[in-house]
mmCIF file of C-alpha atoms in Angstrom:
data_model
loop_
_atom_site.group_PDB
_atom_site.id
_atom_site.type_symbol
_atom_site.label_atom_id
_atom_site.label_comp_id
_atom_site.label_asym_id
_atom_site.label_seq_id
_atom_site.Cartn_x
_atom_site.Cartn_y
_atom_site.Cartn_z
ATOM 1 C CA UNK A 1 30.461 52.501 -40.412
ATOM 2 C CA UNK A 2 30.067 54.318 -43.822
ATOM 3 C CA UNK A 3 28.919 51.781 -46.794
ATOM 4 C CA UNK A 4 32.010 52.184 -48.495
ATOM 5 C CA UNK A 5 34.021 50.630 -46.079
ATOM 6 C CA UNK A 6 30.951 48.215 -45.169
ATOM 7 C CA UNK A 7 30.860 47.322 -49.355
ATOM 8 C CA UNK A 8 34.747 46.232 -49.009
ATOM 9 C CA UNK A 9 34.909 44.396 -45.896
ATOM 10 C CA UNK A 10 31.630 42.567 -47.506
ATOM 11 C CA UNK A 11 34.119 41.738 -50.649
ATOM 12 C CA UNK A 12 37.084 41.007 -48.656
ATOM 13 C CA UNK A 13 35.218 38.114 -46.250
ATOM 14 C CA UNK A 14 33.983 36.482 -49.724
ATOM 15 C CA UNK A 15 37.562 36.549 -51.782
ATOM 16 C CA UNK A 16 38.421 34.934 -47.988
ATOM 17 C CA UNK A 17 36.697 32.039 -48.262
ATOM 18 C CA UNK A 18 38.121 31.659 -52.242
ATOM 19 C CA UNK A 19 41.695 31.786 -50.403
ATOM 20 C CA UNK A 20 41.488 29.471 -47.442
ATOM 21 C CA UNK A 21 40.675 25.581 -47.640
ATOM 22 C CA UNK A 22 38.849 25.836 -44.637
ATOM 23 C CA UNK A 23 38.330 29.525 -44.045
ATOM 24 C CA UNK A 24 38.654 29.586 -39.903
ATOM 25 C CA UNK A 25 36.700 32.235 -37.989
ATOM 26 C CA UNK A 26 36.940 32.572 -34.861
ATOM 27 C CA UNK A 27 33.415 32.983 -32.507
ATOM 28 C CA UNK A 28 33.975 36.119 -30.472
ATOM 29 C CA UNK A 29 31.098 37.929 -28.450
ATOM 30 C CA UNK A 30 32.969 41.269 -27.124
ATOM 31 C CA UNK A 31 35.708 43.746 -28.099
ATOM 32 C CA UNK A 32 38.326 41.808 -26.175
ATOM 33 C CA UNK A 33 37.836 38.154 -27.697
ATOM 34 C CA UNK A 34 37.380 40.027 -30.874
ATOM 35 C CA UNK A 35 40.749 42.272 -30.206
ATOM 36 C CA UNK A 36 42.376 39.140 -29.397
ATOM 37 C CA UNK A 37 41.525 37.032 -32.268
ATOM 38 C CA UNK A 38 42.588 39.588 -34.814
ATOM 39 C CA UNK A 39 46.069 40.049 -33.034
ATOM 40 C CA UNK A 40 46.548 36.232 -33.465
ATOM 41 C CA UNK A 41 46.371 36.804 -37.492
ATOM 42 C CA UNK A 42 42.770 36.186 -38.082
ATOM 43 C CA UNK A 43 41.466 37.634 -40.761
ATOM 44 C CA UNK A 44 37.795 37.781 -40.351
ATOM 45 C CA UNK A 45 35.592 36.976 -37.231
ATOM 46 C CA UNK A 46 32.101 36.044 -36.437
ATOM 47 C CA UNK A 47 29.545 36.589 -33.694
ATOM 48 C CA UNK A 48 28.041 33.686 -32.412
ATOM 49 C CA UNK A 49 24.334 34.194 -30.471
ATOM 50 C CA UNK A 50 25.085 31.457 -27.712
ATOM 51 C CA UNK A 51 28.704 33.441 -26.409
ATOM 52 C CA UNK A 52 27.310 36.593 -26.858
ATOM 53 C CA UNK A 53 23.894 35.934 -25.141
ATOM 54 C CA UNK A 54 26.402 34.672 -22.491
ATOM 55 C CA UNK A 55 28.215 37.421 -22.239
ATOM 56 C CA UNK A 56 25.219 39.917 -22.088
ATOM 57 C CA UNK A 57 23.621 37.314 -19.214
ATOM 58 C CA UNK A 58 20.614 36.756 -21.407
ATOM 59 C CA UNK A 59 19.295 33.659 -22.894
ATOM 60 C CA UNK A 60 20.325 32.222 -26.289
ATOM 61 C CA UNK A 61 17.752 31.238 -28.455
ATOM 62 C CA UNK A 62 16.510 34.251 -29.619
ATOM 63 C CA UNK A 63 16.226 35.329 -25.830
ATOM 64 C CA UNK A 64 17.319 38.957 -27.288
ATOM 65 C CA UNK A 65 15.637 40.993 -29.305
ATOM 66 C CA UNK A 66 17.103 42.018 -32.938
ATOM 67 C CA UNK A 67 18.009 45.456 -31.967
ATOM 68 C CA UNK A 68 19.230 44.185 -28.502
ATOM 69 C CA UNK A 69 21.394 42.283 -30.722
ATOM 70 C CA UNK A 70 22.338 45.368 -33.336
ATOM 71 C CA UNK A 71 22.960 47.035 -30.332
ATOM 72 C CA UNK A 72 25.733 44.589 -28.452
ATOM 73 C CA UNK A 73 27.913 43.976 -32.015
ATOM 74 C CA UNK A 74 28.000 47.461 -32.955
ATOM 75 C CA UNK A 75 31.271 48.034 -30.697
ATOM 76 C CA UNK A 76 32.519 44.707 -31.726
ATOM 77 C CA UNK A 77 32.417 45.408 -35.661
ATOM 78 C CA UNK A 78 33.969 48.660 -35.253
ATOM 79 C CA UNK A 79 37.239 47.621 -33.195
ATOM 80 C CA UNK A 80 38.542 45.497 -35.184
ATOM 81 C CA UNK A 81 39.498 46.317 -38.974
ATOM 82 C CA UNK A 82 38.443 43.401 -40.397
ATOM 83 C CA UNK A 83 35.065 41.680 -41.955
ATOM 84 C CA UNK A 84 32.905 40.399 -39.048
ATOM 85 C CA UNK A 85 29.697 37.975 -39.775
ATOM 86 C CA UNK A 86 27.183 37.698 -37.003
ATOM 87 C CA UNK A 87 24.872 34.969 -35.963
ATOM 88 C CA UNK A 88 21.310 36.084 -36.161
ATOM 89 C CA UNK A 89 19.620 33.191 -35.481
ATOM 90 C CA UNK A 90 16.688 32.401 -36.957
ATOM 91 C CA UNK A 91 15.718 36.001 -38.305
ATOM 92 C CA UNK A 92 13.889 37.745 -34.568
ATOM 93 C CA UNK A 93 10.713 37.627 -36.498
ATOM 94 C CA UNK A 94 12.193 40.590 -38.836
ATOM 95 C CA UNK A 95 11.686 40.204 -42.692
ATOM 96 C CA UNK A 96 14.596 39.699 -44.362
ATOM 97 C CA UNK A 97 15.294 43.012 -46.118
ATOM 98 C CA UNK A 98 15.299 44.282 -42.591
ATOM 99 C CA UNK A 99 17.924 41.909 -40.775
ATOM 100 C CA UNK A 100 19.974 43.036 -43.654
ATOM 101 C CA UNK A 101 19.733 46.744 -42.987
ATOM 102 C CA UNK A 102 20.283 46.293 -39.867
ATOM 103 C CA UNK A 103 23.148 44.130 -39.979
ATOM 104 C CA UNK A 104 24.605 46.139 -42.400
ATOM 105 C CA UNK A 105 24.173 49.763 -40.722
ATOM 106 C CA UNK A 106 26.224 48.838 -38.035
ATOM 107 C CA UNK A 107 28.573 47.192 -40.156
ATOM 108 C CA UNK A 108 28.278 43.343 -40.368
ATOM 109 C CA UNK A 109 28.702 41.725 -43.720
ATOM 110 C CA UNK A 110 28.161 38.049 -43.069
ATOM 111 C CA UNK A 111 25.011 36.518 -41.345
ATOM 112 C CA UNK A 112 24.063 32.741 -40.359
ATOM 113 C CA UNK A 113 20.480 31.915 -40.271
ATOM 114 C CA UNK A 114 18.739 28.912 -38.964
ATOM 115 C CA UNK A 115 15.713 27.091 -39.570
ATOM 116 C CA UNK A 116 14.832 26.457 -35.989
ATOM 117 C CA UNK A 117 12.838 29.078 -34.709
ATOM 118 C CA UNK A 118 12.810 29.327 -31.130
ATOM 119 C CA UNK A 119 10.366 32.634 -31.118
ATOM 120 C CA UNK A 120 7.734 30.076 -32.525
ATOM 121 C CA UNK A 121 7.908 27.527 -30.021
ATOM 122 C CA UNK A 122 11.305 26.307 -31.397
ATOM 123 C CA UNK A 123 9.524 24.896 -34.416
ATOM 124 C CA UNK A 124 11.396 24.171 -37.632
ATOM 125 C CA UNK A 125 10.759 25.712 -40.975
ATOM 126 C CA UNK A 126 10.043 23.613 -43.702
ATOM 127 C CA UNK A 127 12.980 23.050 -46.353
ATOM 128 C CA UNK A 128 10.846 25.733 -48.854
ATOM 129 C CA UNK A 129 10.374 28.238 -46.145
ATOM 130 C CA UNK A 130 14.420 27.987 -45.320
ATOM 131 C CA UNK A 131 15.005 28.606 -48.566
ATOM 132 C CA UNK A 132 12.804 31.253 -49.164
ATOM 133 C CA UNK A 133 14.062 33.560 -46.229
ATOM 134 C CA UNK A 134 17.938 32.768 -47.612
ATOM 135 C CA UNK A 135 16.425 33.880 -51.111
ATOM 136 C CA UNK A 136 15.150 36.853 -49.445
ATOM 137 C CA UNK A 137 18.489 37.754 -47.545
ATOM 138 C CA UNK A 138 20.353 37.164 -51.322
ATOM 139 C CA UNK A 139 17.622 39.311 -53.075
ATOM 140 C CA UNK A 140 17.751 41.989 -50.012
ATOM 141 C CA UNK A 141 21.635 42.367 -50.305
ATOM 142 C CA UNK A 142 22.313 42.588 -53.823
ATOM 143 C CA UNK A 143 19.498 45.397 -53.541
ATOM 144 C CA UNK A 144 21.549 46.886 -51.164
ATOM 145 C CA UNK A 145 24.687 47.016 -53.022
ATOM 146 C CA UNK A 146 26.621 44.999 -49.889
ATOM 147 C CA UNK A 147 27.590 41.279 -51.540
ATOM 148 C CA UNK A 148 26.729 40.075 -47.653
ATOM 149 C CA UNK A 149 27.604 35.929 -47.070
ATOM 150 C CA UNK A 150 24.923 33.978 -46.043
ATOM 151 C CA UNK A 151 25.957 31.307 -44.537
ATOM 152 C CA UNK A 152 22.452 28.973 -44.148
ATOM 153 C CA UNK A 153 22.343 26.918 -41.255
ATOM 154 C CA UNK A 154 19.927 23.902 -40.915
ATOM 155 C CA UNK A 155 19.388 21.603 -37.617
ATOM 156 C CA UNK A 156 18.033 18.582 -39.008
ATOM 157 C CA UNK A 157 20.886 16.538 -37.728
ATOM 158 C CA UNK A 158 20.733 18.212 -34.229
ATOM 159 C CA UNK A 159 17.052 17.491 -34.093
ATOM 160 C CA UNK A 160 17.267 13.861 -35.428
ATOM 161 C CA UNK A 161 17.514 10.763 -32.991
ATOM 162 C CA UNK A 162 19.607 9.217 -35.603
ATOM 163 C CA UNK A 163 22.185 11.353 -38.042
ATOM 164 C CA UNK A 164 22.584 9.403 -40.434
ATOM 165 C CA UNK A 165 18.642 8.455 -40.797
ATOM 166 C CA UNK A 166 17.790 12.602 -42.164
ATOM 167 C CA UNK A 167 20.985 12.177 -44.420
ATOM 168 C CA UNK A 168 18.978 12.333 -47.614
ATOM 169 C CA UNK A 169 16.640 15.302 -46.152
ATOM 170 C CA UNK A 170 19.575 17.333 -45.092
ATOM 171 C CA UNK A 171 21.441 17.061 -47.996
ATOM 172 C CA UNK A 172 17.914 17.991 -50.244
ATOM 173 C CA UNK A 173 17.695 21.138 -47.777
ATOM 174 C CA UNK A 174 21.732 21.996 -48.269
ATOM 175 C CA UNK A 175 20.980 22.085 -51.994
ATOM 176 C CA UNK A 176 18.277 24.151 -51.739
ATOM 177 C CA UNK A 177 19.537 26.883 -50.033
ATOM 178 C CA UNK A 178 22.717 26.396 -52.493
ATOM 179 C CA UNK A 179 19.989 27.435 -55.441
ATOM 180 C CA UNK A 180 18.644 29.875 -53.517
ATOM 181 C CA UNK A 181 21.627 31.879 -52.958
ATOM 182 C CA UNK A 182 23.060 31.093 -49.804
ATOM 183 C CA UNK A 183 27.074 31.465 -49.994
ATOM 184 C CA UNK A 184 27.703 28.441 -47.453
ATOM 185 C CA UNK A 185 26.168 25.822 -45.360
ATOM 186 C CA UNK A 186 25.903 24.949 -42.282
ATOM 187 C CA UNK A 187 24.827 21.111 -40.941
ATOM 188 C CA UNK A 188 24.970 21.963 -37.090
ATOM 189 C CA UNK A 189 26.091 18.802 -34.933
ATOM 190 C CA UNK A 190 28.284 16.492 -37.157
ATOM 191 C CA UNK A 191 31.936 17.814 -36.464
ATOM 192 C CA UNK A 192 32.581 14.337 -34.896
ATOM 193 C CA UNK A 193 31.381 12.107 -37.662
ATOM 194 C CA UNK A 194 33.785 11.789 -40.463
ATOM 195 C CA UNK A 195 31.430 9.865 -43.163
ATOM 196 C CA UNK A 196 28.188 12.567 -42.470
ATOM 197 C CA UNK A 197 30.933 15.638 -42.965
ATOM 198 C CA UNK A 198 32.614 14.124 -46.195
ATOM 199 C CA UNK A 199 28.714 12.705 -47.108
ATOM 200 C CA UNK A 200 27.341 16.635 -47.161
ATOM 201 C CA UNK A 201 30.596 18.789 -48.669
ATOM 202 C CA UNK A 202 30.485 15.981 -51.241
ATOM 203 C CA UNK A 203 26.483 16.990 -52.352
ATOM 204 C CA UNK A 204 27.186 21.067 -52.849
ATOM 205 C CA UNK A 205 29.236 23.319 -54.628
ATOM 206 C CA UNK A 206 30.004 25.734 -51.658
ATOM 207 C CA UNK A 207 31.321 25.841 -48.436
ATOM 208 C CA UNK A 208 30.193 23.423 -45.661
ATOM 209 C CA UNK A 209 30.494 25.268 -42.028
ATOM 210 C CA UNK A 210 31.559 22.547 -39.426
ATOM 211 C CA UNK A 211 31.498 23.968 -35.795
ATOM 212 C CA UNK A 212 35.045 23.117 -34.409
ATOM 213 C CA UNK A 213 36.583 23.007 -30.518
ATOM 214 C CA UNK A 214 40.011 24.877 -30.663
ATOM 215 C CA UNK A 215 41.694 22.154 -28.837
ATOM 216 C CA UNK A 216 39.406 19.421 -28.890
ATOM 217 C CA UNK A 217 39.620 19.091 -33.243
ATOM 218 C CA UNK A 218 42.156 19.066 -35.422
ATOM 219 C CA UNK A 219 42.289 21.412 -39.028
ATOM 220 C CA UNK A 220 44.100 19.174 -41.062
ATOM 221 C CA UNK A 221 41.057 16.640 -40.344
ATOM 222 C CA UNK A 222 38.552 19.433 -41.389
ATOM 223 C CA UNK A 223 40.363 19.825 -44.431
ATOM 224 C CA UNK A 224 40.289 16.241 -45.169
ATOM 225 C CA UNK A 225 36.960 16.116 -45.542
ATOM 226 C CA UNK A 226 36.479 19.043 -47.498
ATOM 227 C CA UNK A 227 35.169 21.168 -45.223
ATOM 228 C CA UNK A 228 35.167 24.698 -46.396
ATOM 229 C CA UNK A 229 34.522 27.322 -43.589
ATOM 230 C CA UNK A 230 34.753 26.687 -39.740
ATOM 231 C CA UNK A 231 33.425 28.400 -36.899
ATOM 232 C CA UNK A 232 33.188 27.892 -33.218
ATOM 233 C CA UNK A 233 30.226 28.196 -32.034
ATOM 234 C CA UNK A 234 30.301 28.503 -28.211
ATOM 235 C CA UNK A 235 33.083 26.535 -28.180
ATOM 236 C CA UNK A 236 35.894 28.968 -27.945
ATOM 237 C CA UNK A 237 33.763 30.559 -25.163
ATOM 238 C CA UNK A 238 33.945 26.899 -23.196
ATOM 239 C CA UNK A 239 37.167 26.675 -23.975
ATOM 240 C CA UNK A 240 38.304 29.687 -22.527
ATOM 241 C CA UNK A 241 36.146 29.257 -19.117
ATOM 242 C CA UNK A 242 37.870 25.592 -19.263
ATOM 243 C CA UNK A 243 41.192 26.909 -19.156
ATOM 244 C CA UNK A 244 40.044 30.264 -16.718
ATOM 245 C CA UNK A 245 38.701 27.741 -13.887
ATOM 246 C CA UNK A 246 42.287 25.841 -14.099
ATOM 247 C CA UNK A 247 44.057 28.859 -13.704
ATOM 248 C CA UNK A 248 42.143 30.324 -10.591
ATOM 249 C CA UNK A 249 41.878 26.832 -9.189
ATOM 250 C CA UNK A 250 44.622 26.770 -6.823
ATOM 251 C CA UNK A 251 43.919 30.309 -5.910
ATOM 252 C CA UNK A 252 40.487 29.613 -4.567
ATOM 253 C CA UNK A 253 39.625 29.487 -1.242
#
């Protein structure tokens, strides 16, 4: 994809998310789901790791390499004609100015990052180290001339034995990737609790990400609670094998 058309989809999928009180993208992991979502009126996507490692039959968590990765969501970004953002996990080990090079060579203009990092033992970074890779994705785009979202994902919440106990943490982490540039936010694992969703798009001036379940959630509810940008997650992909399995049901032997 040539960087002029890279440069506008990368504008497009941030005037987007001015637009739409929540901005919904749909998860996809191949051409078809991404085919699909666009001809229902979507008008930007994203890549999640967990349906695409799925898809691919290898291991989420980093159990692909970065250009395995590059590789699979080439196709994906180039069928459809609209801005796609791509879960990269925690970074493969690559330095930042290099997950945006490659992201952006094949076309991708959004990225989520998380501070678990499952090539380390499944570790989690530090609230300074998050926020140092997110200022080094910010620093590494605007070299690049691409205005690439970065939507900064932290686990604290999915790590924590009790949500509402690393509250005060999360929300100090959510601020700090704010200041250091990241265009959203991402609390993983609180799409069910109404006071922790209102408590964190309350504390920062950008979007919140909540993951949502196409059937399972409701957007006016989302939207409620001032949530600004929602994705799937695998959830779409569940959803989907859910509804697959009912269909060939009576069919099996």
């Amino acid at each position: 994809m040539d960087f002029r058309t890279t440069v506008e989809r990368a504008q497009r999928l941030k005037q987007l998310h001015a637009e739409y009180k929540p901005l919904v993208l749909p998860t996809v992991w191949d051409v078809w789901s991404a085919r699909t979502a666009v001809d229902a009126g979507f008008p930007a996507l994203t890549i999640g790791s967990h349906p695409l490692a799925d898809s691919r039959g290898a291991d989420d968590h980093e159990g692909q390499t970065f250009e395995e990765v590059l590789a699979a969501v080439r196709p994906i970004i180039v069928a459809v004609d609209v801005p796609v953002s791509v879960d990269l996990e925690a970074g493969y080990g690559q330095k930042p100015a290099d997950l945006i090079a490659g992201l952006t060579e094949v076309g991708g203009v959004g990225l989520n990052i998380e501070d678990t990092v499952h090539s380390d033992g499944g570790r989690v970074r530090s609230t300074q180290e998050h926020a140092g890779y997110i200022a080094g994705l910010r620093a590494a785009a605007d070299d690049a001339g691409i205005p690439v979202w970065v939507n900064g994902r932290t686990d604290l919440f999915l790590h924590a034995e009790d949500a509402s106990g690393v509250l005060d943490e999360t929300i100090e982490r959510l601020r700090a990737l704010e200041q250091a540039g990241a265009d959203s936010v991402y609390p993983v694992g609180i799409q069910d609790n109404d006071d922790l969703l209102a408590a964190v798009t309350g504390a920062v001036a950008i979007p919140v990400n909540s993951t949502a379940h196409p059937v399972k959630h409701d957007l006016e509810r989302f939207r409620r609670l001032g949530v600004g940008r929602i994705t799937c997650g695998p959830l779409l992909q569940f959803a989907l094998a859910d509804a697959m399995k009912e269909m060939l049901g009576p069919w099996a032997p």
